[in-house]
Structures are given as C-alpha cells and as structure tokens.
PDB file of C-alpha atoms in Angstrom:
ATOM      1  CA  MET A   1      12.845 -10.636   4.052  1.00 51.00           C
ATOM      2  CA  ASN A   2      13.720 -14.292   3.804  1.00 54.00           C
ATOM      3  CA  SER A   3      12.388 -16.770   1.263  1.00 55.00           C
ATOM      4  CA  PHE A   4      10.366 -18.650   3.879  1.00 52.00           C
ATOM      5  CA  HIS A   5       8.504 -15.464   4.876  1.00 55.00           C
ATOM      6  CA  THR A   6       7.720 -14.593   1.243  1.00 56.00           C
ATOM      7  CA  LYS A   7       6.464 -18.123   0.509  1.00 57.00           C
ATOM      8  CA  ARG A   8       4.293 -18.022   3.650  1.00 54.00           C
ATOM      9  CA  ILE A   9       2.713 -14.753   2.499  1.00 57.00           C
ATOM     10  CA  ARG A  10       1.948 -16.133  -0.970  1.00 54.00           C
ATOM     11  CA  ARG A  11       0.495 -19.391   0.387  1.00 54.00           C
ATOM     12  CA  PHE A  12      -1.648 -17.602   2.958  1.00 49.00           C
ATOM     13  CA  LEU A  13      -2.997 -15.088   0.443  1.00 49.00           C
ATOM     14  CA  ALA A  14      -3.772 -17.840  -2.063  1.00 50.00           C
ATOM     15  CA  LEU A  15      -5.913 -19.560   0.557  1.00 45.00           C
ATOM     16  CA  ALA A  16      -7.531 -16.320   1.699  1.00 46.00           C
ATOM     17  CA  LEU A  17      -8.527 -15.225  -1.796  1.00 46.00           C
ATOM     18  CA  ALA A  18      -9.514 -18.615  -3.189  1.00 44.00           C
ATOM     19  CA  GLY A  19     -12.780 -18.182  -5.007  1.00 39.00           C
ATOM     20  CA  SER A  20     -12.732 -14.383  -4.741  1.00 40.00           C
ATOM     21  CA  ALA A  21     -13.524 -12.555  -7.972  1.00 35.00           C
ATOM     22  CA  ALA A  22     -13.035  -9.039  -6.612  1.00 36.00           C
ATOM     23  CA  PHE A  23     -10.000  -8.281  -8.725  1.00 36.00           C
ATOM     24  CA  VAL A  24      -9.623  -7.242 -12.323  1.00 37.00           C
ATOM     25  CA  ALA A  25      -6.596  -8.238 -14.391  1.00 37.00           C
ATOM     26  CA  SER A  26      -4.564  -5.469 -16.000  1.00 37.00           C
ATOM     27  CA  THR A  27      -3.753  -5.354 -19.680  1.00 38.00           C
ATOM     28  CA  SER A  28      -0.140  -5.816 -20.741  1.00 42.00           C
ATOM     29  CA  ALA A  29       0.026  -2.224 -22.021  1.00 45.00           C
ATOM     30  CA  ALA A  30      -1.104  -0.944 -18.615  1.00 47.00           C
ATOM     31  CA  GLN A  31       1.328  -3.237 -16.809  1.00 49.00           C
ATOM     32  CA  ALA A  32       4.212  -1.665 -18.697  1.00 54.00           C
ATOM     33  CA  GLN A  33       3.386   1.700 -17.060  1.00 82.00           C
ATOM     34  CA  VAL A  34       3.696   0.270 -13.549  1.00 90.00           C
ATOM     35  CA  PRO A  35       7.158   0.325 -11.928  1.00 88.00           C
ATOM     36  CA  VAL A  36       9.049  -2.872 -11.201  1.00 87.00           C
ATOM     37  CA  LEU A  37       9.716  -2.893  -7.447  1.00 93.00           C
ATOM     38  CA  GLN A  38      12.734  -4.629  -5.975  1.00 91.00           C
ATOM     39  CA  PRO A  39      12.251  -7.062  -3.074  1.00 88.00           C
ATOM     40  CA  ASN A  40      13.557  -6.108   0.375  1.00 87.00           C
ATOM     41  CA  LYS A  41      14.003  -2.475  -0.657  1.00 94.00           C
ATOM     42  CA  PRO A  42      12.241   0.394   1.139  1.00 94.00           C
ATOM     43  CA  TYR A  43      10.111   2.803  -0.879  1.00 95.00           C
ATOM     44  CA  LYS A  44       8.254   6.042  -0.189  1.00 96.00           C
ATOM     45  CA  ILE A  45       4.712   6.529  -1.464  1.00 97.00           C
ATOM     46  CA  LYS A  46       4.271  10.148  -2.621  1.00 96.00           C
ATOM     47  CA  PHE A  47       0.809  11.537  -3.410  1.00 96.00           C
ATOM     48  CA  GLY A  48       0.507  13.476  -6.678  1.00 93.00           C
ATOM     49  CA  HIS A  49      -1.869  16.208  -5.539  1.00 93.00           C
ATOM     50  CA  SER A  50       0.051  17.356  -2.441  1.00 94.00           C
ATOM     51  CA  GLY A  51       3.611  16.068  -2.787  1.00 94.00           C
ATOM     52  CA  GLN A  52       3.289  14.560   0.702  1.00 96.00           C
ATOM     53  CA  ILE A  53       4.098  10.959   1.503  1.00 96.00           C
ATOM     54  CA  LEU A  54       2.397   8.055   3.256  1.00 97.00           C
ATOM     55  CA  ASN A  55       3.446   8.053   6.897  1.00 96.00           C
ATOM     56  CA  VAL A  56       3.014   6.076  10.121  1.00 95.00           C
ATOM     57  CA  PRO A  57       2.364   8.803  12.735  1.00 94.00           C
ATOM     58  CA  ASN A  58       5.113   9.117  15.354  1.00 92.00           C
ATOM     59  CA  ALA A  59       6.757   5.923  14.018  1.00 91.00           C
ATOM     60  CA  SER A  60       4.106   3.958  15.908  1.00 91.00           C
ATOM     61  CA  ASN A  61       4.401   0.179  15.900  1.00 91.00           C
ATOM     62  CA  LYS A  62       0.843  -0.249  17.155  1.00 92.00           C
ATOM     63  CA  GLU A  63      -1.600  -2.488  15.320  1.00 92.00           C
ATOM     64  CA  GLY A  64      -4.559  -0.517  14.002  1.00 94.00           C
ATOM     65  CA  GLU A  65      -2.599   2.744  13.739  1.00 95.00           C
ATOM     66  CA  GLY A  66      -4.110   4.872  10.972  1.00 96.00           C
ATOM     67  CA  LEU A  67      -1.767   6.062   8.234  1.00 97.00           C
ATOM     68  CA  VAL A  68      -1.576   9.730   7.254  1.00 98.00           C
ATOM     69  CA  THR A  69       0.211  12.021   4.817  1.00 97.00           C
ATOM     70  CA  TYR A  70       3.228  14.008   5.928  1.00 97.00           C
ATOM     71  CA  PHE A  71       6.197  15.993   4.659  1.00 95.00           C
ATOM     72  CA  ASP A  72       9.089  13.990   3.246  1.00 92.00           C
ATOM     73  CA  ILE A  73      11.776  14.408   5.911  1.00 88.00           C
ATOM     74  CA  PRO A  74      15.053  12.681   4.984  1.00 87.00           C
ATOM     75  CA  GLY A  75      16.132   9.934   7.367  1.00 85.00           C
ATOM     76  CA  PHE A  76      12.696   9.240   8.868  1.00 86.00           C
ATOM     77  CA  LYS A  77      11.949   5.504   8.603  1.00 88.00           C
ATOM     78  CA  ASN A  78       8.224   5.811   9.431  1.00 91.00           C
ATOM     79  CA  ASP A  79       7.587   6.695   5.801  1.00 93.00           C
ATOM     80  CA  ASP A  80       9.451   3.686   4.358  1.00 94.00           C
ATOM     81  CA  PHE A  81       7.399   0.767   3.021  1.00 95.00           C
ATOM     82  CA  THR A  82       8.432  -2.584   1.523  1.00 95.00           C
ATOM     83  CA  PHE A  83       6.472  -4.145  -1.341  1.00 96.00           C
ATOM     84  CA  ILE A  84       6.291  -7.964  -1.281  1.00 94.00           C
ATOM     85  CA  LYS A  85       5.356  -9.400  -4.693  1.00 93.00           C
ATOM     86  CA  VAL A  86       2.449 -11.848  -4.720  1.00 91.00           C
ATOM     87  CA  GLY A  87       2.554 -14.242  -7.655  1.00 83.00           C
ATOM     88  CA  GLY A  88       0.660 -17.345  -8.672  1.00 85.00           C
ATOM     89  CA  SER A  89      -2.903 -16.796  -9.844  1.00 85.00           C
ATOM     90  CA  PHE A  90      -2.984 -13.198  -8.617  1.00 87.00           C
ATOM     91  CA  PRO A  91      -3.192 -10.352 -11.140  1.00 89.00           C
ATOM     92  CA  ALA A  92       0.095  -8.833 -12.264  1.00 89.00           C
ATOM     93  CA  ASN A  93       1.550  -6.106 -10.054  1.00 94.00           C
ATOM     94  CA  THR A  94      -0.031  -7.458  -6.847  1.00 95.00           C
ATOM     95  CA  TYR A  95       1.814  -6.811  -3.598  1.00 95.00           C
ATOM     96  CA  VAL A  96       1.557  -6.999   0.149  1.00 95.00           C
ATOM     97  CA  ILE A  97       2.837  -3.711   1.580  1.00 96.00           C
ATOM     98  CA  GLU A  98       4.827  -4.005   4.787  1.00 95.00           C
ATOM     99  CA  ALA A  99       4.740  -0.945   7.022  1.00 93.00           C
ATOM    100  CA  GLY A 100       7.278  -2.056   9.601  1.00 85.00           C
ATOM    101  CA  LYS A 101       7.583  -4.197  12.704  1.00 82.00           C
ATOM    102  CA  ASN A 102       5.656  -4.164  15.937  1.00 78.00           C
ATOM    103  CA  ALA A 103       7.191  -4.351  19.395  1.00 72.00           C
ATOM    104  CA  PHE A 104       7.514  -8.145  19.153  1.00 78.00           C
ATOM    105  CA  GLY A 105       9.389  -8.024  15.846  1.00 80.00           C
ATOM    106  CA  LEU A 106       6.416  -9.234  13.813  1.00 83.00           C
ATOM    107  CA  PRO A 107       5.591  -7.579  10.483  1.00 90.00           C
ATOM    108  CA  LEU A 108       2.852  -4.979  10.176  1.00 93.00           C
ATOM    109  CA  TYR A 109       0.969  -4.801   6.867  1.00 95.00           C
ATOM    110  CA  VAL A 110      -0.910  -1.946   5.189  1.00 96.00           C
ATOM    111  CA  VAL A 111      -4.638  -2.717   5.025  1.00 95.00           C
ATOM    112  CA  PRO A 112      -7.936  -0.811   5.020  1.00 95.00           C
ATOM    113  CA  LYS A 113      -9.705  -0.892   8.388  1.00 94.00           C
ATOM    114  CA  LYS A 114     -12.820  -2.063   6.545  1.00 91.00           C
ATOM    115  CA  GLY A 115     -13.496  -2.944   2.919  1.00 89.00           C
ATOM    116  CA  GLU A 116     -15.792   0.012   2.371  1.00 95.00           C
ATOM    117  CA  MET A 117     -15.412   3.517   0.947  1.00 96.00           C
ATOM    118  CA  GLY A 118     -13.960   5.979   3.435  1.00 97.00           C
ATOM    119  CA  ALA A 119     -12.326   3.367   5.685  1.00 97.00           C
ATOM    120  CA  GLN A 120      -8.923   4.507   6.930  1.00 97.00           C
ATOM    121  CA  VAL A 121      -5.791   2.691   5.808  1.00 97.00           C
ATOM    122  CA  ILE A 122      -4.082   1.205   8.872  1.00 96.00           C
ATOM    123  CA  GLN A 123      -1.185  -1.042   9.783  1.00 95.00           C
ATOM    124  CA  ASP A 124      -2.143  -4.493  11.028  1.00 94.00           C
ATOM    125  CA  ARG A 125      -0.432  -7.782  11.789  1.00 91.00           C
ATOM    126  CA  THR A 126      -3.145  -9.894  10.194  1.00 86.00           C
ATOM    127  CA  LEU A 127      -2.111 -11.396   6.888  1.00 85.00           C
ATOM    128  CA  GLY A 128      -4.973 -12.363   4.613  1.00 78.00           C
ATOM    129  CA  ALA A 129      -7.209 -11.186   1.799  1.00 69.00           C
ATOM    130  CA  PHE A 130      -7.166  -7.635   3.156  1.00 78.00           C
ATOM    131  CA  SER A 131      -3.384  -7.502   2.713  1.00 94.00           C
ATOM    132  CA  ALA A 132      -3.221  -7.596  -1.110  1.00 95.00           C
ATOM    133  CA  TRP A 133      -2.892  -4.424  -3.223  1.00 96.00           C
ATOM    134  CA  GLN A 134      -2.545  -4.031  -6.976  1.00 96.00           C
ATOM    135  CA  LEU A 135      -0.558  -1.272  -8.672  1.00 97.00           C
ATOM    136  CA  ARG A 136      -2.438   0.173 -11.644  1.00 96.00           C
ATOM    137  CA  PRO A 137      -1.464   3.033 -13.972  1.00 95.00           C
ATOM    138  CA  GLY A 138      -2.417   6.464 -12.656  1.00 93.00           C
ATOM    139  CA  GLN A 139      -3.590   9.521 -14.558  1.00 88.00           C
ATOM    140  CA  LEU A 140      -0.138  11.051 -14.908  1.00 86.00           C
ATOM    141  CA  PRO A 141       2.932   9.454 -16.490  1.00 88.00           C
ATOM    142  CA  GLY A 142       5.028   7.760 -13.817  1.00 90.00           C
ATOM    143  CA  PHE A 143       2.162   7.647 -11.307  1.00 95.00           C
ATOM    144  CA  VAL A 144       0.126   4.646 -10.153  1.00 96.00           C
ATOM    145  CA  GLU A 145      -2.976   3.927  -8.133  1.00 97.00           C
ATOM    146  CA  ILE A 146      -2.609   1.483  -5.254  1.00 97.00           C
ATOM    147  CA  VAL A 147      -5.873  -0.471  -5.382  1.00 97.00           C
ATOM    148  CA  HIS A 148      -6.999  -2.788  -2.597  1.00 96.00           C
ATOM    149  CA  LEU A 149      -7.455  -6.101  -4.369  1.00 94.00           C
ATOM    150  CA  GLN A 150     -10.455  -7.375  -2.426  1.00 93.00           C
ATOM    151  CA  SER A 151     -12.566  -4.197  -2.362  1.00 95.00           C
ATOM    152  CA  GLY A 152     -11.393  -2.536  -5.610  1.00 96.00           C
ATOM    153  CA  LEU A 153     -10.944   0.759  -3.712  1.00 97.00           C
ATOM    154  CA  ALA A 154      -7.829   2.911  -4.118  1.00 97.00           C
ATOM    155  CA  MET A 155      -5.548   4.344  -1.456  1.00 97.00           C
ATOM    156  CA  ASN A 156      -6.662   7.976  -1.287  1.00 96.00           C
ATOM    157  CA  VAL A 157      -6.076  11.146   0.762  1.00 97.00           C
ATOM    158  CA  ALA A 158      -9.284  12.072   2.620  1.00 96.00           C
ATOM    159  CA  GLY A 159     -11.005  15.091   1.090  1.00 94.00           C
ATOM    160  CA  ALA A 160      -8.052  15.640  -1.291  1.00 94.00           C
ATOM    161  CA  SER A 161      -6.495  17.626   1.552  1.00 95.00           C
ATOM    162  CA  PRO A 162      -2.994  19.017   0.999  1.00 95.00           C
ATOM    163  CA  ASN A 163      -2.419  19.256   4.770  1.00 96.00           C
ATOM    164  CA  ALA A 164       0.063  17.163   6.735  1.00 96.00           C
ATOM    165  CA  GLY A 165      -1.573  14.644   9.069  1.00 97.00           C
ATOM    166  CA  THR A 166      -4.555  13.990   6.799  1.00 97.00           C
ATOM    167  CA  PRO A 167      -5.866  10.397   7.102  1.00 98.00           C
ATOM    168  CA  VAL A 168      -5.288   8.079   4.160  1.00 98.00           C
ATOM    169  CA  ILE A 169      -8.449   6.169   3.266  1.00 97.00           C
ATOM    170  CA  VAL A 170      -9.742   3.864   0.537  1.00 97.00           C
ATOM    171  CA  TRP A 171     -12.087   5.328  -2.061  1.00 96.00           C
ATOM    172  CA  GLN A 172     -13.383   4.646  -5.543  1.00 95.00           C
ATOM    173  CA  PRO A 173     -10.501   5.213  -7.988  1.00 91.00           C
ATOM    174  CA  SER A 174     -10.885   8.641  -9.604  1.00 82.00           C
ATOM    175  CA  LYS A 175      -9.991   9.863 -13.062  1.00 77.00           C
ATOM    176  CA  VAL A 176     -10.763  13.448 -12.007  1.00 78.00           C
ATOM    177  CA  HIS A 177      -8.745  14.086  -8.823  1.00 78.00           C
ATOM    178  CA  LEU A 178      -5.096  13.281  -8.206  1.00 84.00           C
ATOM    179  CA  ASN A 179      -5.414  12.354  -4.522  1.00 91.00           C
ATOM    180  CA  ASP A 180      -5.206   8.646  -5.361  1.00 94.00           C
ATOM    181  CA  ASP A 181      -2.304   8.991  -7.797  1.00 95.00           C
ATOM    182  CA  VAL A 182       1.030   8.162  -6.189  1.00 96.00           C
ATOM    183  CA  ARG A 183       4.626   7.934  -7.229  1.00 96.00           C
ATOM    184  CA  ILE A 184       6.643   5.106  -5.677  1.00 96.00           C
ATOM    185  CA  LEU A 185      10.137   6.375  -4.964  1.00 95.00           C
ATOM    186  CA  SER A 186      13.270   4.734  -3.603  1.00 93.00           C
ATOM    187  CA  ALA A 187      13.685   5.542   0.089  1.00 91.00           C
ATOM    188  CA  SER A 188      17.454   5.954  -0.297  1.00 72.00           C
TER     189      SER A 188
END
C-alpha cells in the first residue's frame, strides 16, 4: 500500500469520525498486550474457541459479501487480511482492515453490515466511520478482541459455532465466551 493511499484513509476517517465519542481509549498496560502489526503484510485472524480463521467465501471480490470462519488451508489468499494503522486522534491500536480487491482493483474493507448486535461482518468498498476497528486485549494471553470503533461491538462467531462456514458477526464483547477472542498470525 502506498503512502498516498494510507494518508487518504487517515484523512477520510478523521472527517468521518469527527465529533464521534463512540470509542474508548485503552490503557497503556492493555496496549502492551496487543500485537504490533506491520504495514503491507498479510495476516490471518484465528478464532480462539474453534481454531478456524476469518475467511472470504470462495475468494469472492463482491461488495457486501459476508465473512465466515473456515479451516486454515495453506496457500489460500481469501483468508489473508492487511491491517492499516489509523493514527492522529484515534485511540491506540486502531486499524482499517483490508480484505482484498474487487474486480476493478479497488480495495475492499472489513465492516459490519449495520452498527447493531448480530449484524454480519462483510467486505465493502466504502471507506468511512464503519471502517475503523480497535484491537483490545482478549481473555487469553496472546489473544485480542477486534472491536468496531463506532459501535463498540466485537467481531464474533455467530452462536459460538465451531463449524466451518459460520457467519462472523458483531456482538457485545464477552468475558465469558472465547468466540470473540482472536489471534492475529502472519500469513506467511
């Protein structure tokens, strides 16, 4: 990703979230538990309760495609995601997550379909307030929650299902279940 694209994302998000108070800043102790992600590097997002990873079904490049969990199959690129750091006045550990490219070569971003509990996480070309996610410490060492900055809801596996193909939704962060705890792993 080039510098111009990254600056455009930061500027657009700053405008989109101006005046929004939907986020909560992390403490420095909590920030230390969150991994430092390298720019322009693909990562896999692995759910703690099932060991499955976030996946774009059939490597679709369609806007509005709902994301699911699936087995980690080496070499598949539809489970690789890039984290784009958002700085400025945003809370620490805030990112835009890029899912891939659509047929016209434009980026697709990971967003909830709606900002309400139970809404499926989808890929969309729109870049705005719905594109920002914050990494927060999870329940287990080395795990994080990926929390949608605007709604405060965490990326979550519907019904805590361990089955492949289960929709990924946003839900209230839980300190009981592990279906919103993820490990962010290099996609090497």
